[in-house]
Amino acid sequence: MSLWRASLPPWLPTWTPIAGPALLAAGDALLINGAHLGADLGWSLLAAVVLLWRQRLPATVFLLTLPGMYLTYIWLAPMIALYTVAARRPARWLLAVTGLLMAAAQFVPYPASDLMLADRRETAVNLVDAFVVAATPIALGLLTRTRRELAARLDELTRTRAREDRLLADRVLATERARLAREMHDVVAHQVSLISLQAGAVQISTDDVQARDGARTIRELSVRTLDELRHMVGILRAAGADTEELTPQPRLSDLPRLIDLSALDVTFEDGSDPRAERSEAVERAAFRTVQEALTNVRKHAPGSKVVVRVAEDERSGLLVEIRNGPADAAVPAPELPGGGHGLVGLRERAQSLGGTLEATATGEGGFVVRARFPREER
């Protein structure tokens, strides 16, 4: 019933789908039989009244309208009833039976003894007319039902699309959170660990008690900040994986400045070709690999010698290698916390670009991080 009402113009009352057909059928009955009381008018009005229940009992209502059609030649009531059968009970056997009954009521006159089959041409015309009268409401009913099913499916597709849009929005939000987590780890952790290292150097080298206390406070705050950052990064990265990077971002040409500010004993071997065409994502990933490796050296191998090598590999493209030796026992460890997200993020970044990243211990007690980024086909 809601589908019927939903298709109505807003200016029509809600009872129109129920009472409207019955009123039309009653008008048809009065036009055919006149206002004189009698059996013919009674059958016709009965056919009109039972249309009020056509939505619940379509087949029964159709059978009750047939006597009025056969006895008094009314059309609207049985055709509306047959239309309802096709729209609400589209079983093939039911449509075949009801269609044949209506065609028979249209073809066979009342009384049946008046049926004349001698004139074949007239008989054929009457037979075709009877089947057309029966087929028309069935076709309209099936068309209406199909239209409503398509509307229902379209509505379902619309709701499904809305759900997909919400899921896509959630995915974009998760991706943004993961990108933010990576940038926080790459940038903030590197700078804070550098601050802690410098504060530790001041704490050891100065004789000023106040300066030494200030340096110790800076180191403690740095450690606390990195610990809180580690927890925050874990929460943000749990929301999804990143596919893009924030801007602006560093490139290979920024490596010398990064190494100069690292406060480490670093030897930089730059074998990259400045004329080589590389995407920003590859150069950014190479820079982040060196940055994270130097941060790990400060955390786990203070005082060690570091070799940073960037080279062009004919087979694999760009090669970035960071190798450090064992820690210097004379240099105190900064005791900076680590969340374990750095190397994982670097490996994900390299794989997303079609490359690889290896991080292994060396036989001399050091560590090596080696990343390869393939050339882009143009």
mmCIF file of C-alpha atoms in Angstrom:
data_model
loop_
_atom_site.group_PDB
_atom_site.id
_atom_site.type_symbol
_atom_site.label_atom_id
_atom_site.label_comp_id
_atom_site.label_asym_id
_atom_site.label_seq_id
_atom_site.Cartn_x
_atom_site.Cartn_y
_atom_site.Cartn_z
ATOM 1 C CA MET A 1 0.000 0.000 0.000
ATOM 2 C CA SER A 2 2.843 2.364 0.714
ATOM 3 C CA LEU A 3 4.069 2.002 -2.865
ATOM 4 C CA TRP A 4 0.646 3.017 -4.171
ATOM 5 C CA ARG A 5 0.487 6.051 -1.935
ATOM 6 C CA ALA A 6 4.088 7.043 -2.661
ATOM 7 C CA SER A 7 3.272 7.261 -6.391
ATOM 8 C CA LEU A 8 0.304 9.589 -5.872
ATOM 9 C CA PRO A 9 0.461 13.339 -6.531
ATOM 10 C CA PRO A 10 0.653 15.250 -3.238
ATOM 11 C CA TRP A 11 -2.691 16.960 -3.828
ATOM 12 C CA LEU A 12 -4.660 13.677 -3.914
ATOM 13 C CA PRO A 13 -6.060 12.266 -0.639
ATOM 14 C CA THR A 14 -4.577 9.050 0.723
ATOM 15 C CA TRP A 15 -7.808 7.074 0.289
ATOM 16 C CA THR A 16 -7.768 7.507 -3.491
ATOM 17 C CA PRO A 17 -6.029 4.170 -4.310
ATOM 18 C CA ILE A 18 -8.704 2.280 -2.332
ATOM 19 C CA ALA A 19 -11.953 4.111 -2.961
ATOM 20 C CA GLY A 20 -11.146 5.703 -6.326
ATOM 21 C CA PRO A 21 -11.424 2.522 -8.452
ATOM 22 C CA ALA A 22 -14.619 1.498 -6.638
ATOM 23 C CA LEU A 23 -16.213 4.886 -7.377
ATOM 24 C CA LEU A 24 -15.229 4.668 -11.041
ATOM 25 C CA ALA A 25 -16.664 1.158 -11.287
ATOM 26 C CA ALA A 26 -19.894 2.327 -9.626
ATOM 27 C CA GLY A 27 -20.173 5.132 -12.169
ATOM 28 C CA ASP A 28 -19.637 2.610 -14.976
ATOM 29 C CA ALA A 29 -22.395 0.429 -13.495
ATOM 30 C CA LEU A 30 -24.845 3.332 -13.408
ATOM 31 C CA LEU A 31 -24.028 4.308 -16.995
ATOM 32 C CA ILE A 32 -24.563 0.772 -18.270
ATOM 33 C CA ASN A 33 -27.666 -0.160 -16.241
ATOM 34 C CA GLY A 34 -29.200 3.215 -15.413
ATOM 35 C CA ALA A 35 -30.583 4.141 -12.003
ATOM 36 C CA HIS A 36 -33.371 1.553 -12.070
ATOM 37 C CA LEU A 37 -33.167 -0.987 -9.273
ATOM 38 C CA GLY A 38 -32.857 -4.547 -10.403
ATOM 39 C CA ALA A 39 -30.660 -7.629 -10.555
ATOM 40 C CA ASP A 40 -28.409 -6.179 -13.250
ATOM 41 C CA LEU A 41 -27.694 -3.036 -11.277
ATOM 42 C CA GLY A 42 -27.184 -5.130 -8.116
ATOM 43 C CA TRP A 43 -24.550 -7.344 -9.759
ATOM 44 C CA SER A 44 -22.810 -4.296 -11.195
ATOM 45 C CA LEU A 45 -22.736 -2.418 -7.906
ATOM 46 C CA LEU A 46 -21.549 -5.562 -6.087
ATOM 47 C CA ALA A 47 -18.620 -5.757 -8.507
ATOM 48 C CA ALA A 48 -17.827 -2.116 -7.721
ATOM 49 C CA VAL A 49 -18.091 -2.513 -3.942
ATOM 50 C CA VAL A 50 -15.853 -5.587 -3.711
ATOM 51 C CA LEU A 51 -13.058 -3.581 -5.319
ATOM 52 C CA LEU A 52 -12.498 -2.065 -1.865
ATOM 53 C CA TRP A 53 -10.828 -5.381 -0.879
ATOM 54 C CA ARG A 54 -8.897 -5.938 -4.108
ATOM 55 C CA GLN A 55 -5.497 -5.265 -2.448
ATOM 56 C CA ARG A 56 -5.909 -8.046 0.121
ATOM 57 C CA LEU A 57 -7.900 -10.590 -1.910
ATOM 58 C CA PRO A 58 -7.203 -9.831 -5.582
ATOM 59 C CA ALA A 59 -8.157 -13.231 -7.002
ATOM 60 C CA THR A 60 -11.358 -13.493 -4.935
ATOM 61 C CA VAL A 61 -12.416 -9.969 -5.859
ATOM 62 C CA PHE A 62 -11.848 -10.725 -9.531
ATOM 63 C CA LEU A 63 -14.122 -13.785 -9.362
ATOM 64 C CA LEU A 64 -16.838 -11.690 -7.695
ATOM 65 C CA THR A 65 -16.678 -9.095 -10.484
ATOM 66 C CA LEU A 66 -17.112 -11.642 -13.298
ATOM 67 C CA PRO A 67 -20.898 -12.096 -12.853
ATOM 68 C CA GLY A 68 -21.420 -8.371 -13.313
ATOM 69 C CA MET A 69 -19.355 -8.441 -16.534
ATOM 70 C CA TYR A 70 -21.102 -11.507 -17.899
ATOM 71 C CA LEU A 71 -24.655 -10.446 -16.974
ATOM 72 C CA THR A 72 -24.523 -6.682 -17.500
ATOM 73 C CA TYR A 73 -21.482 -6.052 -19.717
ATOM 74 C CA ILE A 74 -19.641 -3.765 -17.284
ATOM 75 C CA TRP A 75 -15.936 -3.461 -17.958
ATOM 76 C CA LEU A 76 -14.188 -1.294 -15.399
ATOM 77 C CA ALA A 77 -14.671 -3.445 -12.289
ATOM 78 C CA PRO A 78 -13.383 -6.755 -13.743
ATOM 79 C CA MET A 79 -10.544 -5.034 -15.618
ATOM 80 C CA ILE A 80 -9.393 -3.207 -12.464
ATOM 81 C CA ALA A 81 -9.626 -6.478 -10.526
ATOM 82 C CA LEU A 82 -7.595 -8.371 -13.157
ATOM 83 C CA TYR A 83 -5.027 -5.547 -13.192
ATOM 84 C CA THR A 84 -4.659 -5.943 -9.419
ATOM 85 C CA VAL A 85 -4.182 -9.709 -9.772
ATOM 86 C CA ALA A 86 -1.356 -9.148 -12.260
ATOM 87 C CA ALA A 87 0.234 -6.426 -10.120
ATOM 88 C CA ARG A 88 0.097 -8.293 -6.818
ATOM 89 C CA ARG A 89 -0.122 -12.034 -7.649
ATOM 90 C CA PRO A 90 1.913 -12.483 -10.833
ATOM 91 C CA ALA A 91 1.894 -16.303 -10.801
ATOM 92 C CA ARG A 92 1.709 -17.575 -14.397
ATOM 93 C CA TRP A 93 -0.973 -20.159 -13.758
ATOM 94 C CA LEU A 94 -3.150 -17.626 -11.926
ATOM 95 C CA LEU A 95 -2.796 -15.065 -14.708
ATOM 96 C CA ALA A 96 -3.608 -17.703 -17.311
ATOM 97 C CA VAL A 97 -6.741 -18.855 -15.485
ATOM 98 C CA THR A 98 -8.052 -15.371 -14.700
ATOM 99 C CA GLY A 99 -7.250 -14.164 -18.220
ATOM 100 C CA LEU A 100 -9.143 -17.069 -19.793
ATOM 101 C CA LEU A 101 -12.112 -16.504 -17.483
ATOM 102 C CA MET A 102 -12.309 -12.834 -18.420
ATOM 103 C CA ALA A 103 -11.933 -13.610 -22.137
ATOM 104 C CA ALA A 104 -14.727 -16.162 -21.834
ATOM 105 C CA ALA A 105 -16.978 -13.703 -20.011
ATOM 106 C CA GLN A 106 -16.336 -11.182 -22.791
ATOM 107 C CA PHE A 107 -16.748 -13.645 -25.672
ATOM 108 C CA VAL A 108 -19.734 -15.726 -24.527
ATOM 109 C CA PRO A 109 -22.965 -13.676 -24.486
ATOM 110 C CA TYR A 110 -25.748 -13.876 -21.924
ATOM 111 C CA PRO A 111 -27.622 -16.101 -22.278
ATOM 112 C CA ALA A 112 -25.096 -18.547 -23.771
ATOM 113 C CA SER A 113 -27.702 -19.801 -26.234
ATOM 114 C CA ASP A 114 -27.264 -16.553 -28.174
ATOM 115 C CA LEU A 115 -23.714 -17.534 -29.111
ATOM 116 C CA MET A 116 -23.501 -17.708 -32.911
ATOM 117 C CA LEU A 117 -20.471 -19.270 -34.552
ATOM 118 C CA ALA A 118 -21.735 -19.431 -38.110
ATOM 119 C CA ASP A 119 -20.049 -16.214 -39.190
ATOM 120 C CA ARG A 120 -16.392 -17.095 -38.894
ATOM 121 C CA ARG A 121 -15.164 -13.565 -39.526
ATOM 122 C CA GLU A 122 -17.341 -12.081 -36.792
ATOM 123 C CA THR A 123 -16.454 -14.932 -34.444
ATOM 124 C CA ALA A 124 -12.725 -14.320 -35.017
ATOM 125 C CA VAL A 125 -13.127 -10.588 -34.402
ATOM 126 C CA ASN A 126 -15.061 -11.208 -31.172
ATOM 127 C CA LEU A 127 -12.481 -13.737 -30.018
ATOM 128 C CA VAL A 128 -9.603 -11.352 -30.650
ATOM 129 C CA ASP A 129 -11.521 -8.587 -28.897
ATOM 130 C CA ALA A 130 -12.092 -10.842 -25.880
ATOM 131 C CA PHE A 131 -8.403 -11.719 -25.573
ATOM 132 C CA VAL A 132 -7.349 -8.098 -26.023
ATOM 133 C CA VAL A 133 -9.743 -7.055 -23.243
ATOM 134 C CA ALA A 134 -8.246 -9.745 -20.982
ATOM 135 C CA ALA A 135 -4.583 -9.147 -21.945
ATOM 136 C CA THR A 136 -4.625 -5.370 -21.498
ATOM 137 C CA PRO A 137 -5.106 -5.246 -17.682
ATOM 138 C CA ILE A 138 -2.664 -8.141 -17.266
ATOM 139 C CA ALA A 139 0.004 -6.296 -19.273
ATOM 140 C CA LEU A 140 -0.582 -3.068 -17.356
ATOM 141 C CA GLY A 141 -0.443 -4.898 -14.023
ATOM 142 C CA LEU A 142 2.825 -6.641 -14.883
ATOM 143 C CA LEU A 143 4.269 -3.345 -16.115
ATOM 144 C CA THR A 144 3.318 -1.613 -12.879
ATOM 145 C CA ARG A 145 4.811 -4.397 -10.792
ATOM 146 C CA THR A 146 8.041 -4.303 -12.776
ATOM 147 C CA ARG A 147 8.225 -0.535 -12.365
ATOM 148 C CA ARG A 148 7.806 -0.828 -8.608
ATOM 149 C CA GLU A 149 10.433 -3.561 -8.360
ATOM 150 C CA LEU A 150 12.867 -1.409 -10.319
ATOM 151 C CA ALA A 151 12.107 1.550 -8.058
ATOM 152 C CA ALA A 152 12.710 -0.613 -4.980
ATOM 153 C CA ARG A 153 15.999 -1.889 -6.377
ATOM 154 C CA LEU A 154 17.065 1.629 -7.298
ATOM 155 C CA ASP A 155 16.305 2.742 -3.757
ATOM 156 C CA GLU A 156 18.335 -0.169 -2.401
ATOM 157 C CA LEU A 157 21.220 0.694 -4.722
ATOM 158 C CA THR A 158 21.045 4.288 -3.541
ATOM 159 C CA ARG A 159 21.249 3.205 0.084
ATOM 160 C CA THR A 160 24.094 0.826 -0.770
ATOM 161 C CA ARG A 161 25.955 3.637 -2.517
ATOM 162 C CA ALA A 162 25.449 5.855 0.518
ATOM 163 C CA ARG A 163 26.902 3.122 2.750
ATOM 164 C CA GLU A 164 29.849 2.724 0.388
ATOM 165 C CA ASP A 165 30.422 6.473 0.463
ATOM 166 C CA ARG A 166 30.467 6.381 4.259
ATOM 167 C CA LEU A 167 32.906 3.460 4.216
ATOM 168 C CA LEU A 168 35.095 5.311 1.719
ATOM 169 C CA ALA A 169 35.047 8.390 3.925
ATOM 170 C CA ASP A 170 36.054 6.249 6.911
ATOM 171 C CA ARG A 171 38.839 4.695 4.868
ATOM 172 C CA VAL A 172 40.111 8.107 3.780
ATOM 173 C CA LEU A 173 40.056 9.213 7.409
ATOM 174 C CA ALA A 174 41.983 6.109 8.459
ATOM 175 C CA THR A 175 44.514 6.700 5.680
ATOM 176 C CA GLU A 176 44.956 10.298 6.753
ATOM 177 C CA ARG A 177 45.538 9.224 10.335
ATOM 178 C CA ALA A 178 48.139 6.678 9.238
ATOM 179 C CA ARG A 179 49.896 9.268 7.072
ATOM 180 C CA LEU A 180 49.943 11.652 9.996
ATOM 181 C CA ALA A 181 51.380 8.931 12.219
ATOM 182 C CA ARG A 182 54.202 8.244 9.798
ATOM 183 C CA GLU A 183 55.089 11.903 9.429
ATOM 184 C CA MET A 184 55.028 12.365 13.193
ATOM 185 C CA HIS A 185 57.404 9.483 13.627
ATOM 186 C CA ASP A 186 59.749 10.501 10.806
ATOM 187 C CA VAL A 187 59.970 14.182 11.652
ATOM 188 C CA VAL A 188 59.235 14.649 15.339
ATOM 189 C CA ALA A 189 61.080 11.592 16.630
ATOM 190 C CA HIS A 190 64.175 12.508 14.650
ATOM 191 C CA GLN A 191 64.254 16.079 15.947
ATOM 192 C CA VAL A 192 63.468 15.177 19.560
ATOM 193 C CA SER A 193 66.140 12.482 19.651
ATOM 194 C CA LEU A 194 68.614 15.008 18.295
ATOM 195 C CA ILE A 195 67.642 17.449 21.064
ATOM 196 C CA SER A 196 68.121 14.735 23.656
ATOM 197 C CA LEU A 197 71.525 13.822 22.284
ATOM 198 C CA GLN A 198 72.696 17.435 22.332
ATOM 199 C CA ALA A 199 71.386 17.873 25.876
ATOM 200 C CA GLY A 200 73.305 14.766 26.935
ATOM 201 C CA ALA A 201 76.492 16.175 25.451
ATOM 202 C CA VAL A 202 75.989 19.443 27.342
ATOM 203 C CA GLN A 203 75.305 17.550 30.556
ATOM 204 C CA ILE A 204 78.620 15.718 30.292
ATOM 205 C CA SER A 205 80.841 18.550 29.062
ATOM 206 C CA THR A 206 79.731 21.476 31.234
ATOM 207 C CA ASP A 207 80.896 22.258 34.755
ATOM 208 C CA ASP A 208 78.032 24.637 35.440
ATOM 209 C CA VAL A 209 75.641 22.945 37.854
ATOM 210 C CA GLN A 210 72.658 24.964 36.641
ATOM 211 C CA ALA A 211 73.409 24.206 32.986
ATOM 212 C CA ARG A 212 73.880 20.526 33.823
ATOM 213 C CA ASP A 213 70.505 20.409 35.600
ATOM 214 C CA GLY A 214 68.860 22.152 32.661
ATOM 215 C CA ALA A 215 70.381 19.688 30.221
ATOM 216 C CA ARG A 216 69.195 16.782 32.367
ATOM 217 C CA THR A 217 65.692 18.231 32.420
ATOM 218 C CA ILE A 218 65.741 18.592 28.625
ATOM 219 C CA ARG A 219 66.792 14.972 28.251
ATOM 220 C CA GLU A 220 64.048 13.783 30.582
ATOM 221 C CA LEU A 221 61.441 15.817 28.718
ATOM 222 C CA SER A 222 62.720 14.472 25.410
ATOM 223 C CA VAL A 223 62.438 10.899 26.609
ATOM 224 C CA ARG A 224 58.922 11.550 27.914
ATOM 225 C CA THR A 225 57.910 13.231 24.659
ATOM 226 C CA LEU A 226 59.151 10.337 22.565
ATOM 227 C CA ASP A 227 57.363 7.873 24.807
ATOM 228 C CA GLU A 228 54.084 9.734 24.422
ATOM 229 C CA LEU A 229 54.694 10.040 20.694
ATOM 230 C CA ARG A 230 55.220 6.290 20.474
ATOM 231 C CA HIS A 231 51.822 5.627 22.025
ATOM 232 C CA MET A 232 50.125 8.191 19.783
ATOM 233 C CA VAL A 233 51.729 6.769 16.659
ATOM 234 C CA GLY A 234 50.556 3.303 17.600
ATOM 235 C CA ILE A 235 46.979 4.516 17.949
ATOM 236 C CA LEU A 236 47.017 6.432 14.678
ATOM 237 C CA ARG A 237 48.667 3.671 12.674
ATOM 238 C CA ALA A 238 46.115 1.157 13.915
ATOM 239 C CA ALA A 239 43.446 3.013 11.930
ATOM 240 C CA GLY A 240 44.744 2.165 8.455
ATOM 241 C CA ALA A 241 47.545 2.248 5.908
ATOM 242 C CA ASP A 242 48.762 5.310 4.130
ATOM 243 C CA THR A 243 48.962 5.733 0.382
ATOM 244 C CA GLU A 244 50.026 9.350 0.065
ATOM 245 C CA GLU A 245 52.377 11.726 1.782
ATOM 246 C CA LEU A 246 51.943 15.152 3.295
ATOM 247 C CA THR A 247 53.496 18.158 1.618
ATOM 248 C CA PRO A 248 55.948 19.777 1.501
ATOM 249 C CA GLN A 249 58.460 16.930 1.840
ATOM 250 C CA PRO A 250 62.284 16.630 1.677
ATOM 251 C CA ARG A 251 64.255 15.122 -1.199
ATOM 252 C CA LEU A 252 67.667 13.577 -1.825
ATOM 253 C CA SER A 253 69.245 16.992 -2.142
ATOM 254 C CA ASP A 254 68.420 17.601 1.539
ATOM 255 C CA LEU A 255 70.543 14.674 2.760
ATOM 256 C CA PRO A 256 73.766 16.660 3.337
ATOM 257 C CA ARG A 257 71.989 19.063 5.661
ATOM 258 C CA LEU A 258 70.349 16.176 7.509
ATOM 259 C CA ILE A 259 73.743 14.533 8.031
ATOM 260 C CA ASP A 260 75.354 17.781 9.160
ATOM 261 C CA LEU A 261 72.695 18.224 11.831
ATOM 262 C CA SER A 262 72.758 14.609 12.974
ATOM 263 C CA ALA A 263 75.609 15.101 15.526
ATOM 264 C CA LEU A 264 77.001 11.732 14.448
ATOM 265 C CA ASP A 265 80.274 10.594 12.897
ATOM 266 C CA VAL A 266 78.882 10.102 9.382
ATOM 267 C CA THR A 267 80.675 9.512 6.113
ATOM 268 C CA PHE A 268 78.452 10.375 3.182
ATOM 269 C CA GLU A 269 79.113 8.650 -0.145
ATOM 270 C CA ASP A 270 76.882 10.247 -2.722
ATOM 271 C CA GLY A 271 76.897 8.281 -5.958
ATOM 272 C CA SER A 272 73.472 9.385 -7.154
ATOM 273 C CA ASP A 273 72.972 10.960 -10.529
ATOM 274 C CA PRO A 274 71.488 14.464 -10.078
ATOM 275 C CA ARG A 275 70.183 14.299 -13.661
ATOM 276 C CA ALA A 276 68.262 11.075 -13.079
ATOM 277 C CA GLU A 277 64.501 11.384 -13.278
ATOM 278 C CA ARG A 278 62.913 10.088 -10.091
ATOM 279 C CA SER A 279 59.497 10.663 -8.596
ATOM 280 C CA GLU A 280 59.091 12.765 -5.488
ATOM 281 C CA ALA A 281 57.801 9.706 -3.642
ATOM 282 C CA VAL A 282 61.060 7.791 -4.278
ATOM 283 C CA GLU A 283 63.294 10.672 -3.214
ATOM 284 C CA ARG A 284 61.136 11.270 -0.167
ATOM 285 C CA ALA A 285 61.304 7.594 0.786
ATOM 286 C CA ALA A 286 65.102 7.609 0.408
ATOM 287 C CA PHE A 287 65.411 10.661 2.656
ATOM 288 C CA ARG A 288 63.123 9.122 5.301
ATOM 289 C CA THR A 289 65.142 5.903 5.232
ATOM 290 C CA VAL A 290 68.358 7.774 6.049
ATOM 291 C CA GLN A 291 66.611 9.895 8.662
ATOM 292 C CA GLU A 292 65.132 6.904 10.483
ATOM 293 C CA ALA A 293 68.406 4.962 10.336
ATOM 294 C CA LEU A 294 70.331 7.868 11.882
ATOM 295 C CA THR A 295 67.694 8.161 14.594
ATOM 296 C CA ASN A 296 68.121 4.472 15.395
ATOM 297 C CA VAL A 297 71.907 4.895 15.517
ATOM 298 C CA ARG A 298 71.546 7.637 18.135
ATOM 299 C CA LYS A 299 69.203 5.425 20.158
ATOM 300 C CA HIS A 300 70.993 2.098 19.987
ATOM 301 C CA ALA A 301 74.596 2.698 18.888
ATOM 302 C CA PRO A 302 75.788 6.058 20.265
ATOM 303 C CA GLY A 303 79.320 6.982 19.282
ATOM 304 C CA SER A 304 79.468 4.528 16.377
ATOM 305 C CA LYS A 305 80.826 5.387 12.957
ATOM 306 C CA VAL A 306 78.208 5.606 10.229
ATOM 307 C CA VAL A 307 78.494 5.315 6.475
ATOM 308 C CA VAL A 308 75.628 6.604 4.348
ATOM 309 C CA ARG A 309 75.829 5.529 0.718
ATOM 310 C CA VAL A 310 73.514 6.541 -2.089
ATOM 311 C CA ALA A 311 74.188 4.989 -5.493
ATOM 312 C CA GLU A 312 72.613 4.311 -8.855
ATOM 313 C CA ASP A 313 72.103 0.581 -9.397
ATOM 314 C CA GLU A 314 71.711 -0.472 -13.012
ATOM 315 C CA ARG A 315 69.398 -3.348 -12.117
ATOM 316 C CA SER A 316 67.398 -2.139 -9.146
ATOM 317 C CA GLY A 317 67.486 1.635 -9.603
ATOM 318 C CA LEU A 318 68.311 3.758 -6.548
ATOM 319 C CA LEU A 319 70.253 2.127 -3.717
ATOM 320 C CA VAL A 320 70.330 3.666 -0.224
ATOM 321 C CA GLU A 321 72.509 2.019 2.415
ATOM 322 C CA ILE A 322 73.179 3.110 6.003
ATOM 323 C CA ARG A 323 75.795 1.071 7.831
ATOM 324 C CA ASN A 324 76.976 1.690 11.383
ATOM 325 C CA GLY A 325 79.528 -0.002 13.554
ATOM 326 C CA PRO A 326 79.224 -1.072 17.197
ATOM 327 C CA ALA A 327 78.377 1.456 19.862
ATOM 328 C CA ASP A 328 81.174 3.290 21.670
ATOM 329 C CA ALA A 329 81.157 2.198 25.304
ATOM 330 C CA ALA A 330 82.524 5.579 26.353
ATOM 331 C CA VAL A 331 79.471 7.411 25.007
ATOM 332 C CA PRO A 332 76.406 7.164 27.263
ATOM 333 C CA ALA A 333 73.239 5.845 25.672
ATOM 334 C CA PRO A 334 70.483 8.468 25.440
ATOM 335 C CA GLU A 335 67.894 5.925 26.686
ATOM 336 C CA LEU A 336 65.325 7.104 24.189
ATOM 337 C CA PRO A 337 62.128 5.028 23.877
ATOM 338 C CA GLY A 338 61.248 3.295 20.622
ATOM 339 C CA GLY A 339 57.885 2.118 19.344
ATOM 340 C CA GLY A 340 59.088 -0.269 16.666
ATOM 341 C CA HIS A 341 57.187 1.633 13.976
ATOM 342 C CA GLY A 342 60.141 3.156 12.145
ATOM 343 C CA LEU A 343 61.502 0.177 10.218
ATOM 344 C CA VAL A 344 58.018 -1.200 9.677
ATOM 345 C CA GLY A 345 56.941 2.086 8.146
ATOM 346 C CA LEU A 346 60.071 2.260 5.989
ATOM 347 C CA ARG A 347 59.492 -1.249 4.686
ATOM 348 C CA GLU A 348 55.850 -0.464 3.875
ATOM 349 C CA ARG A 349 56.913 2.732 2.134
ATOM 350 C CA ALA A 350 59.494 0.909 0.011
ATOM 351 C CA GLN A 351 57.106 -1.898 -0.908
ATOM 352 C CA SER A 352 54.403 0.565 -1.927
ATOM 353 C CA LEU A 353 56.897 1.967 -4.454
ATOM 354 C CA GLY A 354 57.829 -1.468 -5.778
ATOM 355 C CA GLY A 355 61.123 -1.624 -3.885
ATOM 356 C CA THR A 356 62.568 -3.524 -0.937
ATOM 357 C CA LEU A 357 64.123 -2.740 2.425
ATOM 358 C CA GLU A 358 66.444 -4.942 4.470
ATOM 359 C CA ALA A 359 67.606 -4.305 8.011
ATOM 360 C CA THR A 360 70.106 -6.768 9.479
ATOM 361 C CA ALA A 361 72.893 -6.923 12.030
ATOM 362 C CA THR A 362 76.478 -7.106 10.867
ATOM 363 C CA GLY A 363 79.203 -9.437 12.065
ATOM 364 C CA GLU A 364 81.113 -6.537 13.634
ATOM 365 C CA GLY A 365 78.287 -5.745 16.017
ATOM 366 C CA GLY A 366 76.784 -3.005 13.926
ATOM 367 C CA PHE A 367 73.705 -2.711 11.784
ATOM 368 C CA VAL A 368 72.926 -2.101 8.136
ATOM 369 C CA VAL A 369 69.775 -0.779 6.511
ATOM 370 C CA ARG A 370 69.598 -1.231 2.761
ATOM 371 C CA ALA A 371 66.735 0.041 0.589
ATOM 372 C CA ARG A 372 66.269 -0.309 -3.152
ATOM 373 C CA PHE A 373 63.842 1.730 -5.214
ATOM 374 C CA PRO A 374 63.207 0.733 -8.834
ATOM 375 C CA ARG A 375 63.348 3.091 -11.754
ATOM 376 C CA GLU A 376 60.022 4.313 -13.055
ATOM 377 C CA GLU A 377 59.112 3.331 -16.594
ATOM 378 C CA ARG A 378 58.313 6.318 -18.730
#
